[in-house]
PDB file of C-alpha atoms in Angstrom:
ATOM      1  CA  MET A 885    -225.187 117.351 -53.198  1.00 51.00           C
ATOM      2  CA  GLU A 886    -226.045 115.693 -49.662  1.00 60.00           C
ATOM      3  CA  LYS A 887    -224.001 113.701 -47.286  1.00 63.00           C
ATOM      4  CA  LYS A 888    -225.947 110.280 -48.095  1.00 60.00           C
ATOM      5  CA  GLU A 889    -225.978 110.599 -51.645  1.00 81.00           C
ATOM      6  CA  LEU A 890    -221.817 111.237 -51.587  1.00 92.00           C
ATOM      7  CA  PRO A 891    -219.704 107.909 -51.224  1.00 95.00           C
ATOM      8  CA  LYS A 892    -218.091 107.703 -48.248  1.00 96.00           C
ATOM      9  CA  ILE A 893    -214.198 107.746 -48.643  1.00 97.00           C
ATOM     10  CA  SER A 894    -212.139 106.414 -45.882  1.00 98.00           C
ATOM     11  CA  ILE A 895    -209.083 107.797 -45.637  1.00 98.00           C
ATOM     12  CA  VAL A 896    -205.943 105.758 -44.104  1.00 98.00           C
ATOM     13  CA  THR A 897    -203.211 107.088 -42.514  1.00 98.00           C
ATOM     14  CA  VAL A 898    -199.680 104.624 -42.098  1.00 97.00           C
ATOM     15  CA  ALA A 899    -197.637 106.338 -39.122  1.00 96.00           C
ATOM     16  CA  TYR A 900    -194.837 105.432 -37.514  1.00 96.00           C
ATOM     17  CA  ASN A 901    -191.632 107.654 -35.645  1.00 96.00           C
ATOM     18  CA  CYS A 902    -193.992 110.771 -37.511  1.00 95.00           C
ATOM     19  CA  GLU A 903    -194.173 113.444 -35.262  1.00 96.00           C
ATOM     20  CA  ALA A 904    -192.102 116.148 -38.131  1.00 93.00           C
ATOM     21  CA  VAL A 905    -194.805 115.555 -40.889  1.00 93.00           C
ATOM     22  CA  LEU A 906    -198.331 114.390 -39.119  1.00 96.00           C
ATOM     23  CA  ALA A 907    -199.272 117.511 -38.618  1.00 96.00           C
ATOM     24  CA  GLN A 908    -199.560 118.782 -42.238  1.00 95.00           C
ATOM     25  CA  THR A 909    -201.422 115.340 -43.909  1.00 96.00           C
ATOM     26  CA  MET A 910    -204.104 115.670 -41.222  1.00 97.00           C
ATOM     27  CA  GLU A 911    -204.138 119.793 -41.521  1.00 97.00           C
ATOM     28  CA  SER A 912    -204.488 118.656 -45.385  1.00 97.00           C
ATOM     29  CA  VAL A 913    -207.649 115.626 -44.106  1.00 98.00           C
ATOM     30  CA  ALA A 914    -209.117 118.232 -42.183  1.00 97.00           C
ATOM     31  CA  ALA A 915    -209.495 120.819 -44.785  1.00 97.00           C
ATOM     32  CA  GLN A 916    -211.194 118.733 -47.163  1.00 98.00           C
ATOM     33  CA  ASP A 917    -214.383 120.615 -48.106  1.00 97.00           C
ATOM     34  CA  TYR A 918    -215.567 116.814 -49.107  1.00 96.00           C
ATOM     35  CA  PRO A 919    -218.607 115.781 -46.295  1.00 95.00           C
ATOM     36  CA  ASN A 920    -218.275 112.146 -46.220  1.00 96.00           C
ATOM     37  CA  ILE A 921    -214.850 111.198 -44.882  1.00 97.00           C
ATOM     38  CA  GLU A 922    -213.902 108.354 -42.556  1.00 98.00           C
ATOM     39  CA  TYR A 923    -210.615 108.804 -41.215  1.00 98.00           C
ATOM     40  CA  LEU A 924    -208.403 106.088 -40.126  1.00 98.00           C
ATOM     41  CA  ILE A 925    -204.672 106.592 -38.088  1.00 98.00           C
ATOM     42  CA  ILE A 926    -202.930 102.694 -38.256  1.00 98.00           C
ATOM     43  CA  ASP A 927    -199.737 103.547 -36.041  1.00 98.00           C
ATOM     44  CA  GLY A 928    -196.730 101.061 -35.784  1.00 96.00           C
ATOM     45  CA  GLY A 929    -196.301 101.592 -32.020  1.00 97.00           C
ATOM     46  CA  SER A 930    -194.356 105.088 -32.078  1.00 97.00           C
ATOM     47  CA  LYS A 931    -192.277 105.855 -29.516  1.00 97.00           C
ATOM     48  CA  ASP A 932    -191.681 109.513 -30.216  1.00 97.00           C
ATOM     49  CA  ASN A 933    -195.039 112.423 -30.187  1.00 97.00           C
ATOM     50  CA  THR A 934    -196.755 110.748 -32.992  1.00 97.00           C
ATOM     51  CA  LEU A 935    -200.303 110.018 -30.899  1.00 97.00           C
ATOM     52  CA  LYS A 936    -199.611 112.918 -28.778  1.00 96.00           C
ATOM     53  CA  ILE A 937    -200.484 115.201 -32.491  1.00 96.00           C
ATOM     54  CA  VAL A 938    -202.928 112.495 -32.872  1.00 96.00           C
ATOM     55  CA  GLU A 939    -204.420 113.495 -29.550  1.00 95.00           C
ATOM     56  CA  GLN A 940    -205.046 117.102 -31.151  1.00 92.00           C
ATOM     57  CA  TYR A 941    -206.892 116.050 -34.056  1.00 88.00           C
ATOM     58  CA  GLY A 942    -209.203 113.461 -31.929  1.00 83.00           C
ATOM     59  CA  GLU A 943    -212.269 115.024 -33.394  1.00 89.00           C
ATOM     60  CA  GLN A 944    -211.389 114.523 -37.069  1.00 93.00           C
ATOM     61  CA  VAL A 945    -210.219 110.725 -36.068  1.00 97.00           C
ATOM     62  CA  ASP A 946    -212.808 108.079 -36.605  1.00 98.00           C
ATOM     63  CA  PHE A 947    -210.396 105.405 -35.704  1.00 98.00           C
ATOM     64  CA  LEU A 948    -207.266 104.842 -34.114  1.00 98.00           C
ATOM     65  CA  LEU A 949    -205.243 101.676 -33.869  1.00 98.00           C
ATOM     66  CA  SER A 950    -201.638 101.678 -32.540  1.00 98.00           C
ATOM     67  CA  GLU A 951    -199.584  98.135 -32.478  1.00 97.00           C
ATOM     68  CA  PRO A 952    -196.509  96.689 -33.910  1.00 95.00           C
ATOM     69  CA  ASP A 953    -196.489  95.956 -37.349  1.00 93.00           C
ATOM     70  CA  LYS A 954    -194.373  94.083 -40.317  1.00 90.00           C
ATOM     71  CA  ASN A 955    -194.477  96.997 -42.139  1.00 90.00           C
ATOM     72  CA  ASN A 956    -196.019  99.205 -43.976  1.00 90.00           C
ATOM     73  CA  TYR A 957    -198.194  96.984 -46.188  1.00 91.00           C
ATOM     74  CA  ASP A 958    -199.103  95.446 -43.145  1.00 92.00           C
ATOM     75  CA  ALA A 959    -200.356  98.613 -41.537  1.00 94.00           C
ATOM     76  CA  MET A 960    -202.034  99.162 -44.605  1.00 94.00           C
ATOM     77  CA  ASN A 961    -204.146  95.798 -44.638  1.00 93.00           C
ATOM     78  CA  LYS A 962    -205.326  96.661 -40.975  1.00 95.00           C
ATOM     79  CA  GLY A 963    -206.506  99.760 -42.136  1.00 96.00           C
ATOM     80  CA  MET A 964    -208.477  97.969 -45.131  1.00 94.00           C
ATOM     81  CA  LYS A 965    -209.691  95.556 -41.923  1.00 94.00           C
ATOM     82  CA  HIS A 966    -211.280  98.679 -40.261  1.00 96.00           C
ATOM     83  CA  ALA A 967    -212.828 100.812 -43.380  1.00 96.00           C
ATOM     84  CA  THR A 968    -215.795 101.184 -43.848  1.00 96.00           C
ATOM     85  CA  GLY A 969    -216.008 103.696 -46.509  1.00 96.00           C
ATOM     86  CA  ASP A 970    -217.210 103.054 -50.508  1.00 96.00           C
ATOM     87  CA  TYR A 971    -213.507 104.160 -51.549  1.00 97.00           C
ATOM     88  CA  VAL A 972    -210.277 103.716 -49.728  1.00 97.00           C
ATOM     89  CA  TRP A 973    -207.344 106.266 -50.127  1.00 98.00           C
ATOM     90  CA  PHE A 974    -204.340 105.660 -48.471  1.00 97.00           C
ATOM     91  CA  LEU A 975    -202.341 109.055 -47.546  1.00 96.00           C
ATOM     92  CA  HIS A 976    -199.908 108.196 -45.633  1.00 94.00           C
ATOM     93  CA  ALA A 977    -197.622 110.432 -42.913  1.00 94.00           C
ATOM     94  CA  GLY A 978    -195.964 112.761 -45.026  1.00 92.00           C
ATOM     95  CA  ASP A 979    -198.697 112.734 -47.693  1.00 94.00           C
ATOM     96  CA  LEU A 980    -200.667 115.764 -49.038  1.00 95.00           C
ATOM     97  CA  ALA A 981    -204.048 116.358 -50.156  1.00 96.00           C
ATOM     98  CA  LEU A 982    -203.251 118.624 -52.492  1.00 94.00           C
ATOM     99  CA  GLU A 983    -206.682 121.021 -52.108  1.00 96.00           C
ATOM    100  CA  PRO A 984    -209.248 121.420 -49.862  1.00 97.00           C
ATOM    101  CA  THR A 985    -211.420 120.837 -52.605  1.00 97.00           C
ATOM    102  CA  THR A 986    -209.763 117.649 -54.366  1.00 97.00           C
ATOM    103  CA  LEU A 987    -212.525 114.942 -53.010  1.00 97.00           C
ATOM    104  CA  SER A 988    -215.509 117.533 -53.831  1.00 95.00           C
ATOM    105  CA  GLN A 989    -213.567 117.302 -57.204  1.00 94.00           C
ATOM    106  CA  ALA A 990    -213.279 114.082 -57.503  1.00 94.00           C
ATOM    107  CA  PHE A 991    -216.256 112.471 -56.561  1.00 94.00           C
ATOM    108  CA  ALA A 992    -218.389 115.604 -57.452  1.00 84.00           C
ATOM    109  CA  ALA A 993    -221.389 113.674 -59.296  1.00 73.00           C
ATOM    110  CA  GLY A 994    -221.009 110.818 -56.629  1.00 70.00           C
ATOM    111  CA  GLN A 995    -220.191 108.900 -59.588  1.00 78.00           C
ATOM    112  CA  ASN A 996    -219.399 105.069 -58.427  1.00 87.00           C
ATOM    113  CA  ASP A 997    -216.978 103.672 -60.452  1.00 94.00           C
ATOM    114  CA  ASP A 998    -215.056 100.460 -59.881  1.00 95.00           C
ATOM    115  CA  PHE A 999    -211.654 102.318 -60.002  1.00 95.00           C
ATOM    116  CA  VAL A1000    -210.893 106.654 -59.291  1.00 95.00           C
ATOM    117  CA  TYR A1001    -207.417 107.549 -59.940  1.00 94.00           C
ATOM    118  CA  GLY A1002    -205.551 110.825 -60.297  1.00 93.00           C
ATOM    119  CA  ARG A1003    -201.810 112.287 -60.764  1.00 91.00           C
ATOM    120  CA  VAL A1004    -199.344 112.902 -57.620  1.00 91.00           C
ATOM    121  CA  LYS A1005    -197.116 115.525 -57.201  1.00 89.00           C
ATOM    122  CA  VAL A1006    -193.578 113.932 -56.405  1.00 87.00           C
ATOM    123  CA  LEU A1007    -190.968 115.528 -54.503  1.00 82.00           C
ATOM    124  CA  ASP A1008    -187.816 115.579 -53.382  1.00 77.00           C
ATOM    125  CA  GLU A1009    -186.476 116.314 -49.652  1.00 73.00           C
ATOM    126  CA  ALA A1010    -185.669 119.659 -50.393  1.00 72.00           C
ATOM    127  CA  GLY A1011    -189.513 119.901 -51.707  1.00 73.00           C
ATOM    128  CA  THR A1012    -188.240 120.107 -55.220  1.00 78.00           C
ATOM    129  CA  GLU A1013    -190.847 118.446 -57.855  1.00 81.00           C
ATOM    130  CA  ILE A1014    -189.839 115.713 -59.200  1.00 78.00           C
ATOM    131  CA  PRO A1015    -191.177 115.364 -62.946  1.00 71.00           C
ATOM    132  CA  TRP A1016    -192.274 111.476 -62.395  1.00 59.00           C
ATOM    133  CA  HIS A1017    -195.315 111.974 -64.540  1.00 56.00           C
ATOM    134  CA  LYS A1018    -193.072 112.672 -67.691  1.00 54.00           C
ATOM    135  CA  GLN A1019    -191.524 109.406 -66.998  1.00 56.00           C
ATOM    136  CA  HIS A1020    -194.421 107.458 -66.210  1.00 58.00           C
ATOM    137  CA  PRO A1021    -197.156 108.760 -68.405  1.00 64.00           C
ATOM    138  CA  SER A1022    -200.816 107.970 -67.316  1.00 71.00           C
ATOM    139  CA  PRO A1023    -201.995 105.114 -70.180  1.00 75.00           C
ATOM    140  CA  GLU A1024    -205.021 106.432 -72.337  1.00 76.00           C
ATOM    141  CA  GLU A1025    -207.120 104.007 -71.810  1.00 84.00           C
ATOM    142  CA  LEU A1026    -206.257 102.134 -67.932  1.00 90.00           C
ATOM    143  CA  SER A1027    -206.593  98.043 -67.225  1.00 92.00           C
ATOM    144  CA  TRP A1028    -204.208  95.365 -65.362  1.00 92.00           C
ATOM    145  CA  LYS A1029    -202.182  95.432 -68.240  1.00 92.00           C
ATOM    146  CA  SER A1030    -201.397  99.228 -68.175  1.00 90.00           C
ATOM    147  CA  PHE A1031    -199.185  98.285 -65.073  1.00 91.00           C
ATOM    148  CA  ARG A1032    -196.700  95.533 -67.571  1.00 86.00           C
ATOM    149  CA  ASN A1033    -194.078  97.835 -66.673  1.00 81.00           C
ATOM    150  CA  GLY A1034    -194.536  98.373 -63.567  1.00 84.00           C
ATOM    151  CA  MET A1035    -195.993 101.261 -61.427  1.00 86.00           C
ATOM    152  CA  VAL A1036    -198.268 103.654 -64.089  1.00 86.00           C
ATOM    153  CA  ILE A1037    -199.912 105.388 -60.779  1.00 89.00           C
ATOM    154  CA  CYS A1038    -198.860 105.353 -57.287  1.00 89.00           C
ATOM    155  CA  HIS A1039    -200.852 104.202 -55.143  1.00 90.00           C
ATOM    156  CA  GLN A1040    -201.591 107.639 -53.212  1.00 92.00           C
ATOM    157  CA  ALA A1041    -203.120 108.382 -56.879  1.00 93.00           C
ATOM    158  CA  MET A1042    -205.728 105.782 -56.361  1.00 94.00           C
ATOM    159  CA  PHE A1043    -209.645 105.320 -54.900  1.00 96.00           C
ATOM    160  CA  PRO A1044    -210.425 101.924 -55.643  1.00 95.00           C
ATOM    161  CA  HIS A1045    -214.348 100.558 -54.910  1.00 95.00           C
ATOM    162  CA  LYS A1046    -214.747  98.198 -51.916  1.00 93.00           C
ATOM    163  CA  ASP A1047    -216.302  95.769 -54.326  1.00 91.00           C
ATOM    164  CA  ILE A1048    -213.137  95.270 -55.836  1.00 90.00           C
ATOM    165  CA  TRP A1049    -210.523  95.830 -52.644  1.00 81.00           C
ATOM    166  CA  THR A1050    -212.144  94.368 -49.995  1.00 72.00           C
ATOM    167  CA  ASP A1051    -211.428  90.347 -50.635  1.00 71.00           C
ATOM    168  CA  TYR A1052    -207.869  91.190 -51.730  1.00 68.00           C
ATOM    169  CA  ARG A1053    -204.454  92.350 -49.714  1.00 76.00           C
ATOM    170  CA  PHE A1054    -201.074  93.672 -49.664  1.00 80.00           C
ATOM    171  CA  GLU A1055    -199.022  90.436 -49.854  1.00 76.00           C
ATOM    172  CA  ASP A1056    -196.118  90.125 -47.957  1.00 74.00           C
ATOM    173  CA  TYR A1057    -193.631  92.125 -50.349  1.00 77.00           C
ATOM    174  CA  GLY A1058    -191.503  93.898 -47.687  1.00 74.00           C
ATOM    175  CA  LEU A1059    -190.725  96.766 -50.980  1.00 81.00           C
ATOM    176  CA  VAL A1060    -193.405  96.485 -53.627  1.00 85.00           C
ATOM    177  CA  ALA A1061    -196.540  95.223 -52.556  1.00 89.00           C
ATOM    178  CA  ASP A1062    -198.698  97.630 -53.978  1.00 91.00           C
ATOM    179  CA  LEU A1063    -197.525  97.085 -57.663  1.00 92.00           C
ATOM    180  CA  ASP A1064    -198.782  93.568 -56.915  1.00 92.00           C
ATOM    181  CA  TRP A1065    -201.727  94.672 -54.668  1.00 92.00           C
ATOM    182  CA  SER A1066    -202.857  97.280 -57.670  1.00 92.00           C
ATOM    183  CA  ILE A1067    -202.939  94.618 -60.737  1.00 93.00           C
ATOM    184  CA  ARG A1068    -205.462  92.681 -58.600  1.00 92.00           C
ATOM    185  CA  THR A1069    -207.466  95.158 -57.514  1.00 93.00           C
ATOM    186  CA  LEU A1070    -207.574  96.282 -61.229  1.00 93.00           C
ATOM    187  CA  GLN A1071    -208.049  92.777 -62.929  1.00 93.00           C
ATOM    188  CA  GLN A1072    -211.878  92.952 -60.962  1.00 93.00           C
ATOM    189  CA  ALA A1073    -211.984  96.503 -62.254  1.00 94.00           C
ATOM    190  CA  LYS A1074    -215.219  96.603 -65.099  1.00 94.00           C
ATOM    191  CA  SER A1075    -215.438 101.205 -65.032  1.00 94.00           C
ATOM    192  CA  PHE A1076    -212.737 103.486 -64.195  1.00 93.00           C
ATOM    193  CA  ARG A1077    -212.853 107.208 -64.236  1.00 93.00           C
ATOM    194  CA  ASP A1078    -209.761 109.513 -64.327  1.00 93.00           C
ATOM    195  CA  THR A1079    -210.259 112.427 -62.132  1.00 92.00           C
ATOM    196  CA  GLU A1080    -207.251 114.177 -64.507  1.00 90.00           C
ATOM    197  CA  THR A1081    -206.076 115.922 -61.305  1.00 91.00           C
ATOM    198  CA  VAL A1082    -203.133 115.848 -59.179  1.00 93.00           C
ATOM    199  CA  LEU A1083    -204.777 114.909 -55.877  1.00 95.00           C
ATOM    200  CA  CYS A1084    -201.790 114.803 -53.360  1.00 94.00           C
ATOM    201  CA  SER A1085    -198.130 115.197 -53.222  1.00 92.00           C
ATOM    202  CA  PHE A1086    -195.785 112.725 -51.839  1.00 86.00           C
ATOM    203  CA  LEU A1087    -191.814 112.525 -50.740  1.00 80.00           C
ATOM    204  CA  LYS A1088    -189.511 110.528 -53.062  1.00 74.00           C
ATOM    205  CA  GLY A1089    -187.878 108.153 -50.581  1.00 62.00           C
ATOM    206  CA  GLY A1090    -189.730 105.301 -49.292  1.00 56.00           C
ATOM    207  CA  LEU A1091    -188.437 101.723 -48.526  1.00 51.00           C
ATOM    208  CA  SER A1092    -188.428 100.505 -52.536  1.00 50.00           C
ATOM    209  CA  ALA A1093    -186.200 103.697 -53.514  1.00 54.00           C
ATOM    210  CA  LYS A1094    -183.767 102.867 -50.555  1.00 56.00           C
ATOM    211  CA  ASN A1095    -183.826  99.212 -51.083  1.00 68.00           C
ATOM    212  CA  ARG A1096    -183.491  99.076 -55.085  1.00 70.00           C
ATOM    213  CA  ARG A1097    -181.640  96.094 -55.953  1.00 77.00           C
ATOM    214  CA  ALA A1098    -184.611  94.315 -53.212  1.00 83.00           C
ATOM    215  CA  SER A1099    -187.115  95.920 -54.705  1.00 80.00           C
ATOM    216  CA  LEU A1100    -186.323  95.238 -58.531  1.00 82.00           C
ATOM    217  CA  ILE A1101    -185.941  91.424 -57.574  1.00 85.00           C
ATOM    218  CA  GLU A1102    -189.423  91.652 -55.726  1.00 88.00           C
ATOM    219  CA  ARG A1103    -190.467  93.596 -59.371  1.00 87.00           C
ATOM    220  CA  PHE A1104    -189.980  91.433 -61.340  1.00 87.00           C
ATOM    221  CA  HIS A1105    -191.310  88.336 -58.851  1.00 86.00           C
ATOM    222  CA  ILE A1106    -194.998  90.414 -59.249  1.00 90.00           C
ATOM    223  CA  LEU A1107    -194.415  90.873 -62.705  1.00 91.00           C
ATOM    224  CA  ARG A1108    -193.549  87.172 -63.820  1.00 89.00           C
ATOM    225  CA  GLN A1109    -196.517  86.211 -61.906  1.00 88.00           C
ATOM    226  CA  HIS A1110    -198.690  88.080 -63.562  1.00 88.00           C
ATOM    227  CA  PHE A1111    -197.125  88.489 -67.060  1.00 87.00           C
ATOM    228  CA  GLY A1112    -195.539  85.082 -67.939  1.00 86.00           C
ATOM    229  CA  LEU A1113    -191.410  85.408 -67.945  1.00 86.00           C
ATOM    230  CA  PHE A1114    -190.365  85.875 -71.152  1.00 72.00           C
ATOM    231  CA  PRO A1115    -192.251  89.056 -71.567  1.00 73.00           C
ATOM    232  CA  THR A1116    -191.048  90.123 -68.361  1.00 76.00           C
ATOM    233  CA  LEU A1117    -187.338  89.103 -68.960  1.00 76.00           C
ATOM    234  CA  TRP A1118    -187.712  91.210 -72.294  1.00 71.00           C
ATOM    235  CA  GLU A1119    -188.843  93.836 -70.242  1.00 73.00           C
ATOM    236  CA  HIS A1120    -186.183  93.950 -67.632  1.00 64.00           C
ATOM    237  CA  VAL A1121    -183.465  93.447 -70.501  1.00 70.00           C
ATOM    238  CA  GLN A1122    -185.016  96.802 -71.664  1.00 69.00           C
ATOM    239  CA  ILE A1123    -184.896  98.917 -68.814  1.00 64.00           C
ATOM    240  CA  PHE A1124    -181.419  97.298 -67.993  1.00 65.00           C
ATOM    241  CA  GLY A1125    -180.304  98.508 -71.453  1.00 66.00           C
ATOM    242  CA  GLN A1126    -182.322 102.160 -70.987  1.00 65.00           C
ATOM    243  CA  ALA A1127    -179.733 102.731 -67.829  1.00 59.00           C
ATOM    244  CA  ILE A1128    -176.620 101.958 -69.277  1.00 66.00           C
ATOM    245  CA  LYS A1129    -177.410 104.441 -71.788  1.00 68.00           C
ATOM    246  CA  ARG A1130    -178.234 107.456 -69.567  1.00 59.00           C
ATOM    247  CA  GLY A1131    -175.184 106.398 -67.758  1.00 58.00           C
ATOM    248  CA  LYS A1132    -176.706 104.719 -64.758  1.00 52.00           C
ATOM    249  CA  ILE A1133    -175.323 101.112 -64.750  1.00 48.00           C
ATOM    250  CA  SER A1134    -171.494 101.606 -66.216  1.00 42.00           C
ATOM    251  CA  HIS A1135    -170.672  98.537 -68.495  1.00 40.00           C
TER     252      HIS A1135
END
């Protein structure tokens, strides 16, 4: 299939002082055999060699912005603002597109669904895979209501079409804004497609994992906004009870 018949994929990499991991991310993008990619780097004003690494892949990068930002989600908003593709894919510094054929397999037939998604491989600091999808199985039929218990799909495994994400931005939540964005974006989607493939790998340990208490408070506010107070309260009571049973919370 010719390039003009395939949807353009805008890959957005958010970076900040990430000289140790950025090159492997960019290499995984450069290795893609998909012919219609736009690559954007949104850097938060790095002080290390991050920008020198970007320069080494100059021909690969279609857009570079380097300036201070509030947080990762602010940088992601900037990426969406400048993206011109049919779909956006967030692949941050340290994340890896799993195979050179990842995009060509996901969009082989040039489908134009509102929301395309898949799986991720979550790794710990030692590089050991964490069974994330066993703990958070993908729903048989995806909708925004699938997120009533939180993120069932990582944002690194999402390809929302421009028709449903151009009017929505990550709100001013510092830790779990992707939950709110995912719900609001999916509310606009009419067609969905599960690639049934692992799209990328990423390291566990983002801001929400490192600030567990604050992220749970944000999560509660977001879910209450979309699903109501009492259903959200009940859901969190169940989570708390399960955590006690697993011994993660003493009582």
